[in-house]
Amino acid sequence: MDTSPVTDSAARGAGLRRRPLDRLRAGVAAVLPGEPVLRTGHVLAVSSLVNAGLGFFFWTFATHWYDERTVGLSYSALMASLLLTGIGQLNLNDFLVRFVPTAGRRSRRLVLTCYAASTAFSVVVALVFLALVPVISPRLGFLLTPVTATCFVVATAGYAVFVLQDGALTAVRMPGWVVGENLIFAVVKILLLGLGAAFGFFSGILLSWAGALVVSLIVANSVLMRRGLPRHERETNTSPPPPRMLGYAAADYVGSLFRVAGYTVVPLIVLNNCGAEQSAFYSVAWGVAYVPYLIARNMGTSLLAESVRGPERLVEHSLRVLRHSGLLLGAVTVVLVAAAPQILSIFGASYAAEGSTLLRLLALSALPNLLLSVAIDVARAQRRLRWAVWLQVAMCVLVLGLTHLLLPEIGLVGAGVAWLVTQCLIAAFLLVSRSRWLVPVSEGSS
């Protein structure tokens, strides 16, 4: 055996280089809960907080580098893109979370098939939307220039894959890379936003979004395809494909369309009824208030992934997620309600004046939304998709209907009231009927 001083020195150097990384990993592992459902959920929540924090800086720079009209139009365009992403990605992210954990050697093929289907359909729906812009939303006519239209299509298709890769990374128990991809996306987005402002691009916000998506997709999928999926395929037994997978995907997709519509159509209603400036005020307030919504969504995703591996612990995991997430969301909500004017003043005095009450109402609505989010993922784990669909239909119909009714009466605050009333009504129903949905997974549902 070679024990030369050079070899020993190289080994010691490699050990020294590894120690800081090992200490960091040990420190993170010590802080995170030991239970996988909570550990994965907390990592995904951290991802949301990192993304939201850097997104906060992104929109702060945007409101200072671009006028209110440009911010309002750009945000509405991005919300339209996200709505189309929700349609085009076929809700296959939750499909991957549900079925990749037991796919074994079929995992790579399953992920790539979902990527291809989502990308193709997203491009189609984006092109159809652009063709209909003069009819359904003339204020977004700036999207019809060649460069901006290309970026819009790229952003729509790219974000569809971006959402799917989150599901794949979660399914193979690599939630840390969900944090990493969001960090890359946010940082590159800010850098490209600055370049767009420096060159005076009216569509700089949309251009920065599309460019950052391309960079983050390349990096994250390199890790997923080279490390995550090969390891998962080696370590996981290949179970037979569950029955009625396409039926599950189709039903879950229908439900997701209503959920996405609830999130993304409200800004378009505000734009069409109140104008671009009011849309800007709504967009910034919703962007801040959406952080606790994302935390609840991520904890539910972790619950779904772990329920596949241990269906007999579904009720136990659900209650733990509700307890832990409730405490976290409660703390975030207190901060948002108490500091709403100070937070929004960073974007400008007009944002604080017009959006503080709205932000408080939206932040309060996130607490009852936790119960809705967990109930939907419990239904997915049980493969009771009809229940999940109706919950999302109810949310969409209530929030869009109330927003349409209240905006002309009480202005922008009406959108916040619509969200709070909607979430409280559904949460009250779920509490009363908890014995119907918070039940263990039956043998045929696992």
PDB file of C-alpha atoms in Angstrom, residues 45-150:
ATOM      1  CA  ALA A  45     -40.927  25.458   3.359  1.00  0.00           C
ATOM      2  CA  VAL A  46     -37.398  26.856   3.554  1.00  0.00           C
ATOM      3  CA  SER A  47     -37.336  26.746  -0.249  1.00  0.00           C
ATOM      4  CA  SER A  48     -40.523  28.800  -0.349  1.00  0.00           C
ATOM      5  CA  LEU A  49     -39.139  31.307   2.155  1.00  0.00           C
ATOM      6  CA  VAL A  50     -35.884  31.666   0.214  1.00  0.00           C
ATOM      7  CA  ASN A  51     -37.764  32.086  -3.038  1.00  0.00           C
ATOM      8  CA  ALA A  52     -40.195  34.533  -1.452  1.00  0.00           C
ATOM      9  CA  GLY A  53     -37.394  36.529   0.184  1.00  0.00           C
ATOM     10  CA  LEU A  54     -35.500  36.907  -3.043  1.00  0.00           C
ATOM     11  CA  GLY A  55     -38.780  37.438  -4.890  1.00  0.00           C
ATOM     12  CA  PHE A  56     -39.418  40.276  -2.449  1.00  0.00           C
ATOM     13  CA  PHE A  57     -36.169  41.888  -3.583  1.00  0.00           C
ATOM     14  CA  PHE A  58     -37.084  41.200  -7.206  1.00  0.00           C
ATOM     15  CA  TRP A  59     -40.377  43.084  -6.966  1.00  0.00           C
ATOM     16  CA  THR A  60     -38.773  45.805  -4.854  1.00  0.00           C
ATOM     17  CA  PHE A  61     -36.294  46.459  -7.648  1.00  0.00           C
ATOM     18  CA  ALA A  62     -39.058  46.142 -10.238  1.00  0.00           C
ATOM     19  CA  THR A  63     -41.224  48.781  -8.535  1.00  0.00           C
ATOM     20  CA  HIS A  64     -38.262  51.152  -8.370  1.00  0.00           C
ATOM     21  CA  TRP A  65     -36.909  50.519 -11.866  1.00  0.00           C
ATOM     22  CA  TYR A  66     -40.279  50.387 -13.667  1.00  0.00           C
ATOM     23  CA  ASP A  67     -43.400  52.539 -13.332  1.00  0.00           C
ATOM     24  CA  GLU A  68     -46.616  51.270 -11.749  1.00  0.00           C
ATOM     25  CA  ARG A  69     -48.327  50.690 -15.094  1.00  0.00           C
ATOM     26  CA  THR A  70     -45.473  48.502 -16.336  1.00  0.00           C
ATOM     27  CA  VAL A  71     -45.385  46.541 -13.064  1.00  0.00           C
ATOM     28  CA  GLY A  72     -49.147  45.973 -13.183  1.00  0.00           C
ATOM     29  CA  LEU A  73     -49.155  44.833 -16.798  1.00  0.00           C
ATOM     30  CA  SER A  74     -46.085  42.622 -16.342  1.00  0.00           C
ATOM     31  CA  TYR A  75     -47.486  40.980 -13.224  1.00  0.00           C
ATOM     32  CA  SER A  76     -50.796  40.329 -14.961  1.00  0.00           C
ATOM     33  CA  ALA A  77     -48.888  38.780 -17.876  1.00  0.00           C
ATOM     34  CA  LEU A  78     -46.954  36.554 -15.486  1.00  0.00           C
ATOM     35  CA  MET A  79     -50.178  35.518 -13.762  1.00  0.00           C
ATOM     36  CA  ALA A  80     -51.607  34.653 -17.171  1.00  0.00           C
ATOM     37  CA  SER A  81     -48.470  32.608 -17.844  1.00  0.00           C
ATOM     38  CA  LEU A  82     -48.843  30.803 -14.512  1.00  0.00           C
ATOM     39  CA  LEU A  83     -52.496  30.103 -15.277  1.00  0.00           C
ATOM     40  CA  LEU A  84     -51.481  28.608 -18.615  1.00  0.00           C
ATOM     41  CA  THR A  85     -48.727  26.642 -16.858  1.00  0.00           C
ATOM     42  CA  GLY A  86     -51.344  25.210 -14.531  1.00  0.00           C
ATOM     43  CA  ILE A  87     -53.316  24.121 -17.582  1.00  0.00           C
ATOM     44  CA  GLY A  88     -50.340  22.971 -19.630  1.00  0.00           C
ATOM     45  CA  GLN A  89     -48.403  21.007 -17.019  1.00  0.00           C
ATOM     46  CA  LEU A  90     -51.455  18.750 -16.529  1.00  0.00           C
ATOM     47  CA  ASN A  91     -50.826  18.691 -12.758  1.00  0.00           C
ATOM     48  CA  LEU A  92     -48.190  16.044 -13.362  1.00  0.00           C
ATOM     49  CA  ASN A  93     -46.055  17.382 -10.496  1.00  0.00           C
ATOM     50  CA  ASP A  94     -48.460  15.849  -7.971  1.00  0.00           C
ATOM     51  CA  PHE A  95     -48.652  12.769 -10.188  1.00  0.00           C
ATOM     52  CA  LEU A  96     -44.854  12.385  -9.885  1.00  0.00           C
ATOM     53  CA  VAL A  97     -44.962  12.929  -6.115  1.00  0.00           C
ATOM     54  CA  ARG A  98     -47.643  10.252  -5.852  1.00  0.00           C
ATOM     55  CA  PHE A  99     -46.151   7.552  -8.125  1.00  0.00           C
ATOM     56  CA  VAL A 100     -42.349   7.992  -8.456  1.00  0.00           C
ATOM     57  CA  PRO A 101     -41.605   6.817  -4.859  1.00  0.00           C
ATOM     58  CA  THR A 102     -42.650   3.276  -5.838  1.00  0.00           C
ATOM     59  CA  ALA A 103     -41.707   3.356  -9.539  1.00  0.00           C
ATOM     60  CA  GLY A 104     -38.184   1.965  -9.058  1.00  0.00           C
ATOM     61  CA  ARG A 105     -36.517   1.334 -12.428  1.00  0.00           C
ATOM     62  CA  ARG A 106     -39.435   2.991 -14.217  1.00  0.00           C
ATOM     63  CA  SER A 107     -38.763   6.349 -12.528  1.00  0.00           C
ATOM     64  CA  ARG A 108     -36.647   8.012 -15.228  1.00  0.00           C
ATOM     65  CA  ARG A 109     -39.038   7.036 -18.001  1.00  0.00           C
ATOM     66  CA  LEU A 110     -41.982   8.280 -15.944  1.00  0.00           C
ATOM     67  CA  VAL A 111     -40.327  11.661 -15.291  1.00  0.00           C
ATOM     68  CA  LEU A 112     -39.244  12.191 -18.916  1.00  0.00           C
ATOM     69  CA  THR A 113     -42.682  11.224 -20.231  1.00  0.00           C
ATOM     70  CA  CYS A 114     -44.302  13.772 -17.931  1.00  0.00           C
ATOM     71  CA  TYR A 115     -41.771  16.428 -18.998  1.00  0.00           C
ATOM     72  CA  ALA A 116     -42.501  15.839 -22.689  1.00  0.00           C
ATOM     73  CA  ALA A 117     -46.288  15.865 -22.301  1.00  0.00           C
ATOM     74  CA  SER A 118     -46.233  18.980 -20.125  1.00  0.00           C
ATOM     75  CA  THR A 119     -43.872  20.933 -22.368  1.00  0.00           C
ATOM     76  CA  ALA A 120     -45.806  20.178 -25.549  1.00  0.00           C
ATOM     77  CA  PHE A 121     -49.194  21.024 -24.079  1.00  0.00           C
ATOM     78  CA  SER A 122     -47.911  24.208 -22.397  1.00  0.00           C
ATOM     79  CA  VAL A 123     -46.558  25.520 -25.700  1.00  0.00           C
ATOM     80  CA  VAL A 124     -49.914  24.856 -27.358  1.00  0.00           C
ATOM     81  CA  VAL A 125     -51.986  26.622 -24.684  1.00  0.00           C
ATOM     82  CA  ALA A 126     -49.563  29.585 -24.635  1.00  0.00           C
ATOM     83  CA  LEU A 127     -49.865  30.033 -28.403  1.00  0.00           C
ATOM     84  CA  VAL A 128     -53.654  29.766 -28.247  1.00  0.00           C
ATOM     85  CA  PHE A 129     -53.740  32.390 -25.483  1.00  0.00           C
ATOM     86  CA  LEU A 130     -51.595  34.797 -27.493  1.00  0.00           C
ATOM     87  CA  ALA A 131     -53.930  34.391 -30.463  1.00  0.00           C
ATOM     88  CA  LEU A 132     -56.885  35.291 -28.220  1.00  0.00           C
ATOM     89  CA  VAL A 133     -55.258  38.232 -26.361  1.00  0.00           C
ATOM     90  CA  PRO A 134     -56.952  40.914 -28.541  1.00  0.00           C
ATOM     91  CA  VAL A 135     -60.324  39.441 -27.581  1.00  0.00           C
ATOM     92  CA  ILE A 136     -60.003  38.349 -23.952  1.00  0.00           C
ATOM     93  CA  SER A 137     -57.439  40.810 -22.554  1.00  0.00           C
ATOM     94  CA  PRO A 138     -56.557  43.700 -24.907  1.00  0.00           C
ATOM     95  CA  ARG A 139     -54.464  45.393 -22.183  1.00  0.00           C
ATOM     96  CA  LEU A 140     -51.905  42.587 -22.620  1.00  0.00           C
ATOM     97  CA  GLY A 141     -51.389  43.448 -26.276  1.00  0.00           C
ATOM     98  CA  PHE A 142     -47.705  44.185 -25.608  1.00  0.00           C
ATOM     99  CA  LEU A 143     -47.194  40.390 -25.504  1.00  0.00           C
ATOM    100  CA  LEU A 144     -47.744  40.157 -29.252  1.00  0.00           C
ATOM    101  CA  THR A 145     -44.363  41.527 -30.318  1.00  0.00           C
ATOM    102  CA  PRO A 146     -42.065  38.694 -31.554  1.00  0.00           C
ATOM    103  CA  VAL A 147     -39.478  38.885 -28.755  1.00  0.00           C
ATOM    104  CA  THR A 148     -42.012  39.248 -25.958  1.00  0.00           C
ATOM    105  CA  ALA A 149     -44.259  36.521 -27.378  1.00  0.00           C
ATOM    106  CA  THR A 150     -41.285  34.139 -27.545  1.00  0.00           C
TER     107      THR A 150
END
